[in-house]
XYZ file of C-alpha atoms in Angstrom:
495
model
C -2.333 -24.562 -30.324
C -0.088 -26.868 -28.280
C 2.466 -27.035 -31.107
C 2.478 -23.211 -31.369
C 3.009 -22.897 -27.625
C 5.925 -25.343 -27.716
C 7.488 -23.427 -30.611
C 7.153 -20.150 -28.678
C 8.749 -21.672 -25.573
C 11.620 -23.080 -27.613
C 12.285 -19.718 -29.265
C 12.175 -18.061 -25.860
C 14.624 -20.622 -24.481
C 16.952 -20.300 -27.481
C 16.866 -16.475 -27.313
C 17.658 -16.484 -23.615
C 20.569 -18.859 -24.184
C 21.980 -16.760 -26.997
C 21.596 -13.564 -24.994
C 23.585 -15.134 -22.191
C 26.504 -15.333 -24.631
C 26.876 -19.102 -24.367
C 27.834 -20.878 -27.627
C 25.629 -23.836 -28.446
C 27.039 -27.247 -27.401
C 28.301 -29.561 -30.135
C 27.545 -33.185 -29.275
C 30.597 -35.408 -29.628
C 31.291 -38.968 -28.508
C 34.612 -40.694 -29.167
C 35.160 -44.477 -29.066
C 37.606 -45.449 -26.321
C 40.004 -48.387 -26.229
C 40.154 -49.372 -22.567
C 42.392 -52.443 -22.462
C 40.767 -55.734 -21.499
C 37.373 -54.054 -21.039
C 36.967 -53.308 -24.746
C 39.069 -56.175 -26.134
C 37.549 -59.242 -24.468
C 35.586 -61.417 -26.903
C 32.683 -62.666 -24.821
C 29.012 -61.963 -25.408
C 27.633 -59.556 -22.838
C 24.606 -60.456 -20.755
C 24.401 -56.966 -19.249
C 26.365 -53.957 -18.015
C 26.440 -51.983 -14.777
C 28.580 -48.852 -14.363
C 28.482 -47.356 -10.873
C 30.647 -46.719 -7.819
C 30.696 -50.212 -6.314
C 33.443 -49.694 -3.715
C 32.378 -46.140 -2.822
C 35.716 -44.501 -3.589
C 34.102 -41.836 -5.786
C 35.066 -43.537 -9.064
C 32.806 -45.614 -11.284
C 33.433 -49.335 -11.622
C 32.001 -51.804 -14.141
C 30.498 -55.280 -13.925
C 30.005 -57.096 -17.219
C 27.783 -60.142 -16.799
C 28.735 -62.797 -19.308
C 26.213 -64.071 -21.777
C 26.989 -67.093 -23.957
C 27.473 -68.014 -27.588
C 23.910 -68.588 -28.780
C 25.084 -70.222 -32.024
C 26.104 -73.412 -30.197
C 25.369 -75.316 -27.003
C 25.546 -72.745 -24.184
C 28.611 -72.730 -21.952
C 28.796 -71.013 -18.570
C 31.151 -68.045 -18.303
C 32.455 -65.801 -15.517
C 31.395 -62.194 -15.189
C 34.089 -59.507 -15.527
C 34.597 -56.960 -12.761
C 36.614 -53.800 -13.423
C 37.709 -51.231 -10.847
C 37.857 -47.666 -12.167
C 40.312 -44.949 -11.133
C 38.150 -42.006 -12.228
C 40.573 -41.177 -15.043
C 39.314 -43.620 -17.645
C 41.390 -46.633 -16.581
C 39.736 -49.924 -15.598
C 41.549 -52.828 -13.928
C 40.198 -56.359 -14.253
C 39.634 -58.226 -10.972
C 40.016 -61.865 -11.966
C 39.811 -63.386 -8.496
C 36.683 -62.152 -6.828
C 33.755 -64.191 -5.467
C 31.479 -62.123 -7.693
C 33.275 -63.222 -10.863
C 34.024 -66.764 -9.748
C 30.296 -67.548 -9.821
C 30.318 -69.127 -13.303
C 26.891 -68.893 -14.893
C 24.723 -67.732 -17.803
C 24.665 -64.070 -16.787
C 22.040 -61.641 -18.019
C 22.444 -58.316 -16.249
C 23.040 -57.199 -12.664
C 21.279 -54.884 -10.255
C 22.924 -53.079 -7.335
C 21.701 -51.693 -4.005
C 22.372 -52.071 -0.276
C 19.769 -54.720 0.662
C 20.957 -55.058 4.283
C 21.450 -51.321 4.932
C 25.045 -51.682 6.142
C 26.495 -49.013 3.840
C 28.051 -51.515 1.408
C 26.561 -52.225 -2.012
C 25.162 -55.678 -2.696
C 24.392 -57.290 -6.049
C 22.063 -59.682 -7.801
C 23.129 -61.209 -11.131
C 20.255 -62.424 -13.288
C 20.876 -65.839 -14.830
C 19.221 -67.535 -17.751
C 18.666 -71.229 -18.464
C 17.445 -71.918 -14.918
C 20.970 -71.561 -13.523
C 19.803 -69.758 -10.400
C 20.564 -66.085 -9.860
C 23.676 -64.950 -7.976
C 22.857 -63.031 -4.786
C 26.017 -61.370 -3.463
C 26.367 -59.549 -0.157
C 29.013 -56.833 -0.154
C 31.509 -57.234 2.685
C 33.648 -54.167 2.025
C 37.225 -54.041 0.701
C 35.901 -55.101 -2.717
C 34.851 -58.551 -1.512
C 31.509 -60.372 -1.617
C 29.755 -63.307 -0.023
C 27.605 -65.437 -2.334
C 24.275 -66.442 -0.730
C 23.432 -69.665 -2.533
C 21.419 -71.750 -0.072
C 18.142 -69.802 -0.132
C 15.837 -67.833 -2.463
C 16.184 -66.263 -4.910
C 19.089 -68.513 -5.969
C 17.230 -71.715 -5.167
C 14.204 -70.654 -7.227
C 15.540 -71.638 -10.636
C 14.242 -69.513 -13.481
C 15.126 -68.166 -16.901
C 15.825 -64.653 -15.602
C 16.764 -61.937 -18.095
C 16.859 -58.900 -15.810
C 16.132 -57.810 -12.257
C 15.747 -54.706 -10.115
C 15.529 -53.619 -6.474
C 12.568 -51.724 -5.005
C 11.023 -50.922 -1.632
C 7.442 -51.833 -2.471
C 5.903 -51.074 0.919
C 8.269 -48.320 2.147
C 9.350 -50.349 5.182
C 13.015 -49.483 4.677
C 13.906 -52.972 3.384
C 14.577 -53.577 -0.281
C 12.528 -56.069 -2.269
C 13.606 -57.804 -5.483
C 11.972 -58.386 -8.875
C 13.157 -61.043 -11.343
C 11.977 -60.695 -14.953
C 11.712 -64.133 -16.559
C 11.578 -65.458 -20.119
C 12.001 -62.147 -21.961
C 12.562 -63.887 -25.298
C 10.959 -67.240 -24.513
C 7.542 -68.684 -23.825
C 5.550 -66.728 -21.209
C 6.321 -67.507 -17.594
C 5.688 -66.023 -14.158
C 7.946 -63.250 -12.868
C 9.400 -63.686 -9.380
C 8.736 -60.923 -6.863
C 10.345 -61.144 -3.413
C 9.893 -59.241 -0.201
C 13.163 -58.566 1.625
C 13.651 -58.663 5.390
C 16.642 -56.289 5.388
C 19.028 -59.062 6.405
C 19.439 -60.975 3.148
C 16.311 -63.085 3.438
C 13.718 -63.014 0.650
C 10.184 -64.415 0.569
C 8.367 -64.773 -2.721
C 5.194 -62.694 -3.135
C 2.207 -64.151 -4.973
C -1.486 -63.330 -5.203
C -1.334 -60.069 -7.111
C -1.994 -59.078 -10.715
C 1.679 -58.923 -11.682
C 3.138 -61.927 -9.878
C 0.326 -64.217 -11.069
C 0.419 -63.244 -14.746
C 2.570 -65.167 -17.195
C 4.440 -63.021 -19.707
C 7.780 -62.691 -21.477
C 9.106 -59.887 -19.335
C 12.445 -58.177 -19.846
C 13.164 -54.579 -18.948
C 10.562 -53.984 -16.245
C 11.310 -51.058 -13.909
C 9.621 -49.249 -11.054
C 8.676 -45.583 -10.849
C 6.101 -43.560 -8.935
C 4.156 -42.318 -11.955
C 1.197 -40.874 -9.990
C 3.231 -39.084 -7.283
C 1.589 -40.902 -4.369
C 4.913 -41.888 -2.804
C 4.770 -45.553 -3.832
C 6.708 -47.261 -6.665
C 4.583 -48.467 -9.573
C 5.740 -50.788 -12.355
C 5.825 -50.959 -16.134
C 6.357 -54.495 -17.453
C 7.205 -55.010 -21.161
C 6.107 -58.210 -22.853
C 7.666 -59.782 -25.934
C 4.815 -62.226 -26.518
C 1.765 -60.116 -25.757
C 0.592 -56.816 -24.333
C 2.795 -54.815 -22.008
C 1.105 -53.795 -18.776
C 1.281 -50.894 -16.345
C 0.766 -51.723 -12.655
C -0.247 -49.494 -9.764
C 1.064 -50.025 -6.228
C -1.591 -49.828 -3.503
C 0.960 -49.852 -0.649
C 0.615 -53.451 0.502
C 3.033 -55.073 -1.977
C 0.072 -55.535 -4.312
C 0.464 -54.432 -7.933
C -2.797 -53.980 -9.856
C -3.153 -53.662 -13.620
C -3.902 -50.192 -15.008
C -5.272 -50.078 -18.579
C -3.174 -48.084 -21.036
C -5.231 -47.987 -24.277
C -2.645 -46.167 -26.390
C -0.032 -48.778 -25.524
C -2.429 -51.616 -26.311
C -2.665 -50.338 -29.881
C 1.089 -50.797 -30.398
C 1.503 -53.814 -32.736
C 5.140 -54.479 -31.823
C 6.464 -56.334 -28.775
C 7.901 -54.154 -26.007
C 11.344 -55.181 -24.767
C 12.776 -52.466 -22.523
C 11.630 -49.353 -20.708
C 12.957 -46.245 -19.003
C 11.286 -43.529 -16.931
C 12.194 -39.816 -17.077
C 10.584 -36.395 -16.699
C 11.595 -35.211 -20.163
C 9.539 -31.976 -20.117
C 10.300 -30.939 -16.506
C 6.647 -30.828 -15.433
C 7.237 -32.899 -12.287
C 5.674 -36.090 -13.664
C 7.637 -39.123 -14.793
C 7.134 -40.044 -18.435
C 7.702 -43.439 -20.052
C 9.865 -44.490 -23.001
C 9.561 -47.984 -24.442
C 11.880 -49.904 -26.753
C 10.151 -52.078 -29.315
C 12.124 -54.832 -31.005
C 11.384 -56.626 -34.267
C 10.892 -53.521 -36.397
C 8.920 -51.315 -34.034
C 9.808 -47.738 -33.190
C 10.866 -46.268 -29.888
C 7.705 -45.065 -28.153
C 7.321 -42.103 -25.826
C 4.328 -41.606 -23.528
C 3.733 -38.270 -21.825
C 2.367 -38.398 -18.287
C -0.633 -36.036 -18.175
C -1.443 -36.698 -14.475
C -4.709 -38.344 -15.559
C -3.102 -40.875 -17.896
C -0.492 -41.270 -20.624
C -0.646 -39.935 -24.169
C 1.725 -40.624 -27.098
C 4.380 -37.976 -27.735
C 6.791 -37.765 -30.677
C 10.499 -38.533 -30.438
C 11.391 -36.182 -33.308
C 10.998 -38.290 -36.478
C 11.019 -41.598 -34.602
C 7.681 -42.565 -36.118
C 9.489 -42.895 -39.451
C 12.253 -45.185 -38.187
C 12.139 -48.942 -37.803
C 14.365 -50.346 -35.078
C 15.337 -53.562 -33.412
C 16.118 -51.933 -30.095
C 15.811 -53.868 -26.874
C 16.283 -50.852 -24.635
C 16.181 -47.082 -24.324
C 18.024 -44.759 -21.910
C 17.815 -41.166 -20.657
C 20.512 -38.676 -19.568
C 21.320 -34.983 -19.977
C 24.181 -35.351 -22.446
C 24.834 -31.631 -23.006
C 23.955 -30.430 -19.465
C 21.296 -27.990 -20.670
C 18.814 -28.959 -17.947
C 16.699 -31.375 -20.037
C 17.244 -35.118 -20.422
C 18.051 -36.598 -23.833
C 17.019 -39.985 -25.205
C 19.420 -42.635 -26.503
C 18.157 -45.737 -28.324
C 20.987 -48.252 -28.873
C 20.087 -50.584 -31.706
C 20.698 -54.257 -32.431
C 22.199 -54.873 -35.863
C 21.991 -51.225 -36.939
C 23.057 -47.693 -36.068
C 21.836 -46.200 -32.806
C 19.436 -43.276 -32.448
C 20.080 -40.126 -30.417
C 17.339 -37.598 -29.692
C 18.431 -34.309 -28.125
C 15.945 -32.488 -25.921
C 15.372 -28.898 -27.019
C 14.154 -27.930 -23.569
C 10.559 -27.301 -24.650
C 9.291 -30.886 -24.605
C 10.364 -31.664 -28.184
C 13.383 -33.462 -29.613
C 15.686 -33.327 -32.608
C 17.384 -36.426 -33.913
C 21.105 -35.947 -34.525
C 23.878 -38.015 -36.076
C 27.103 -38.342 -34.105
C 30.055 -39.709 -36.097
C 31.640 -42.689 -34.392
C 28.497 -43.419 -32.380
C 25.233 -43.409 -34.325
C 26.814 -44.501 -37.625
C 28.210 -47.757 -36.192
C 26.420 -51.083 -36.467
C 26.126 -52.484 -32.958
C 24.411 -55.501 -31.438
C 23.416 -53.565 -28.347
C 21.864 -55.677 -25.606
C 22.569 -53.363 -22.652
C 23.710 -49.811 -22.035
C 24.718 -47.664 -19.066
C 25.015 -43.861 -19.210
C 27.279 -42.377 -16.528
C 30.298 -40.098 -16.050
C 33.195 -42.565 -15.711
C 36.001 -39.974 -15.656
C 34.350 -37.377 -13.392
C 34.517 -34.534 -15.921
C 30.816 -33.687 -15.593
C 29.804 -35.169 -18.940
C 27.780 -38.383 -19.265
C 29.586 -41.187 -21.118
C 28.217 -44.403 -22.672
C 28.967 -48.077 -22.048
C 27.310 -50.496 -24.475
C 27.229 -54.276 -24.144
C 26.748 -56.426 -27.241
C 25.208 -59.863 -27.663
C 25.166 -60.982 -31.324
C 24.038 -64.278 -32.817
C 27.583 -65.511 -33.392
C 31.095 -64.875 -32.011
C 33.285 -62.076 -33.352
C 33.904 -58.371 -32.937
C 30.175 -57.904 -32.459
C 30.691 -59.232 -28.925
C 33.084 -56.458 -27.872
C 32.133 -53.950 -25.196
C 31.932 -50.426 -26.613
C 32.885 -47.440 -24.467
C 32.244 -43.883 -25.677
C 33.686 -40.779 -24.048
C 31.517 -37.659 -24.072
C 33.571 -34.851 -25.592
C 30.713 -32.416 -26.161
C 32.013 -28.875 -26.562
C 30.580 -26.016 -24.486
C 28.426 -28.199 -22.218
C 26.481 -26.604 -19.394
C 27.333 -26.791 -15.718
C 26.357 -29.865 -13.738
C 25.738 -31.201 -10.268
C 25.521 -34.699 -8.766
C 23.506 -35.705 -5.732
C 24.242 -38.855 -3.746
C 21.448 -39.803 -1.353
C 21.807 -41.837 1.828
C 18.686 -43.048 3.564
C 18.264 -43.508 7.309
C 14.564 -44.222 7.926
C 14.479 -45.144 4.228
C 16.580 -47.857 2.597
C 20.263 -46.900 2.705
C 20.692 -46.491 -1.069
C 17.505 -44.367 -1.251
C 15.943 -46.479 -4.015
C 12.646 -44.766 -4.825
C 13.629 -41.316 -3.546
C 12.326 -38.397 -5.624
C 14.488 -35.299 -6.210
C 13.149 -31.947 -7.405
C 16.118 -29.730 -8.312
C 15.516 -26.050 -9.075
C 17.991 -23.663 -10.690
C 17.870 -20.486 -12.746
C 18.971 -21.457 -16.257
C 19.257 -18.776 -18.956
C 17.186 -16.382 -16.869
C 14.300 -18.690 -16.086
C 13.547 -21.026 -13.207
C 13.812 -24.679 -14.221
C 12.859 -27.602 -11.990
C 14.089 -31.055 -12.923
C 12.893 -34.334 -11.437
C 14.826 -37.549 -10.878
C 13.951 -40.764 -9.120
C 16.659 -43.039 -7.729
C 16.317 -46.497 -9.263
C 18.290 -49.726 -9.492
C 18.519 -49.924 -13.264
C 16.686 -48.934 -16.422
C 16.434 -49.906 -20.084
C 17.078 -53.642 -20.082
C 19.650 -55.561 -17.940
C 21.525 -52.307 -17.341
C 22.325 -50.066 -14.388
C 24.144 -46.747 -14.089
C 25.421 -44.551 -11.276
C 23.161 -44.295 -8.215
C 24.293 -40.683 -7.902
C 21.863 -38.435 -9.760
C 23.399 -36.214 -12.443
C 21.691 -32.929 -13.370
C 22.659 -30.508 -16.121
C 22.499 -26.880 -14.971
C 23.163 -24.853 -18.112
C 24.638 -21.525 -16.948
C 23.413 -21.896 -13.353
C 26.065 -21.888 -10.622
C 23.906 -23.333 -7.830
C 20.647 -25.131 -7.193
C 18.103 -26.061 -4.541
C 16.896 -29.608 -3.979
C 13.690 -30.899 -2.411
C 13.901 -34.608 -1.675
C 10.957 -36.869 -0.965
C 12.427 -39.904 0.709
C 10.782 -43.363 0.449
C 9.881 -42.979 4.136
C 7.682 -40.021 3.165
C 9.960 -37.406 4.722
C 10.551 -34.166 2.812
C 13.949 -32.490 2.992
C 15.105 -29.216 1.434
C 18.752 -28.411 0.757
C 19.654 -24.905 -0.462
C 22.715 -23.398 -2.137
C 24.129 -26.543 -3.706
C 27.178 -25.492 -5.717
C 27.544 -26.599 -9.331
C 30.430 -28.789 -10.437
C 30.386 -30.965 -7.326
C 29.064 -34.242 -5.962
C 26.928 -33.595 -2.861
C 26.147 -36.285 -0.281
C 22.718 -35.743 1.283
C 21.752 -37.828 4.310
C 18.105 -38.291 5.220
C 17.193 -36.086 8.210
């Protein structure tokens, strides 16, 4: 019955689209040669593609990994300033890149609420993470005499969150993703750059091999919850009770998965207002999708994904054709990547894209964002192979999809909430192909695994020319903004 209903809804959606006279989009991605960015032979610990200097154009930080085939050597990160036209200029003399280390991803947010983005670079081999305060004018101050830098760990990824909705960002470090189990480090922030480690809760006291752990309010109670993958045991879901305590929530269907979980990403793929969970499973497992039913999670198919073995460490979501439904991209390690396009009815079709899915990559990180401001989401893929060579090169793909839908971007600025609005929930409603569609996004500092994309939230609008947004800020405030025009970036300040 459910399958018949989904088929009916898809036919209805397809008929409405055809009747509107809009030709179907053709998904195209073209490899881009972008100077030093795509020619530098250094293994990539992680990628972040977002507007660091707040000039409206996306910039890129590549955290350096190391050659795993020999004794590890520290390397500098690479910082590139974008001009919004597809050009990226390397900044070789910046405090952020002069911190030589064993980099493994970066996470960005404004931890001191001064309007300037700050950064934490995860570092492996107990090198001590790099905490960098943004000073403006593309400069940073490295805070190296206090936690989290002084708490040496084997950190593979990290993310910002406001656990207790006090307006100050907290920090999670995921340790030993591909090593023996160890404790994760969870810190409470004071809003001034000071961080105190939190213990005595289910998550912080449990040893695991945690990589791509990310927060999301899965039960719509206004508090960020956490999914934590585990490469040496069972992955766990944690519920936030509002006092910085994270308690384990059983997820039986996940427990039956025989493969280790490496990365994760949250998205409302069926536009029902609840955030669903995608999981990347390395070592031959398949990408898993769990539908949020409001009372729990149930497995859902990613097209024919149950027939495909992968070695994917991460998974990402974005609306690649701007039809009003997010698509799923699974970059693979040592094989071609997988792309699942959302039909708009809660089901997917796997497609092959020449130049993208037919290339063997050693993908270790991936950011999906619109680097040239043309309204189409592009792809940046970092590689970390087992030996030096072209497998280390950064891969940049430009989205050249024909006949994409309209789009809109929302940039949120908190006042009572944290300045970068981490944890804010957006419900965007527009009339697409004659029917009302409401999409949900949650602002987060990263997804997948050691990856972060634009903090501005991109929505596909199909043939809609405007939309209405209802924002639930981390402070609990609700704010409605009407008549948002398509084809623009809108700054919304918490009122």
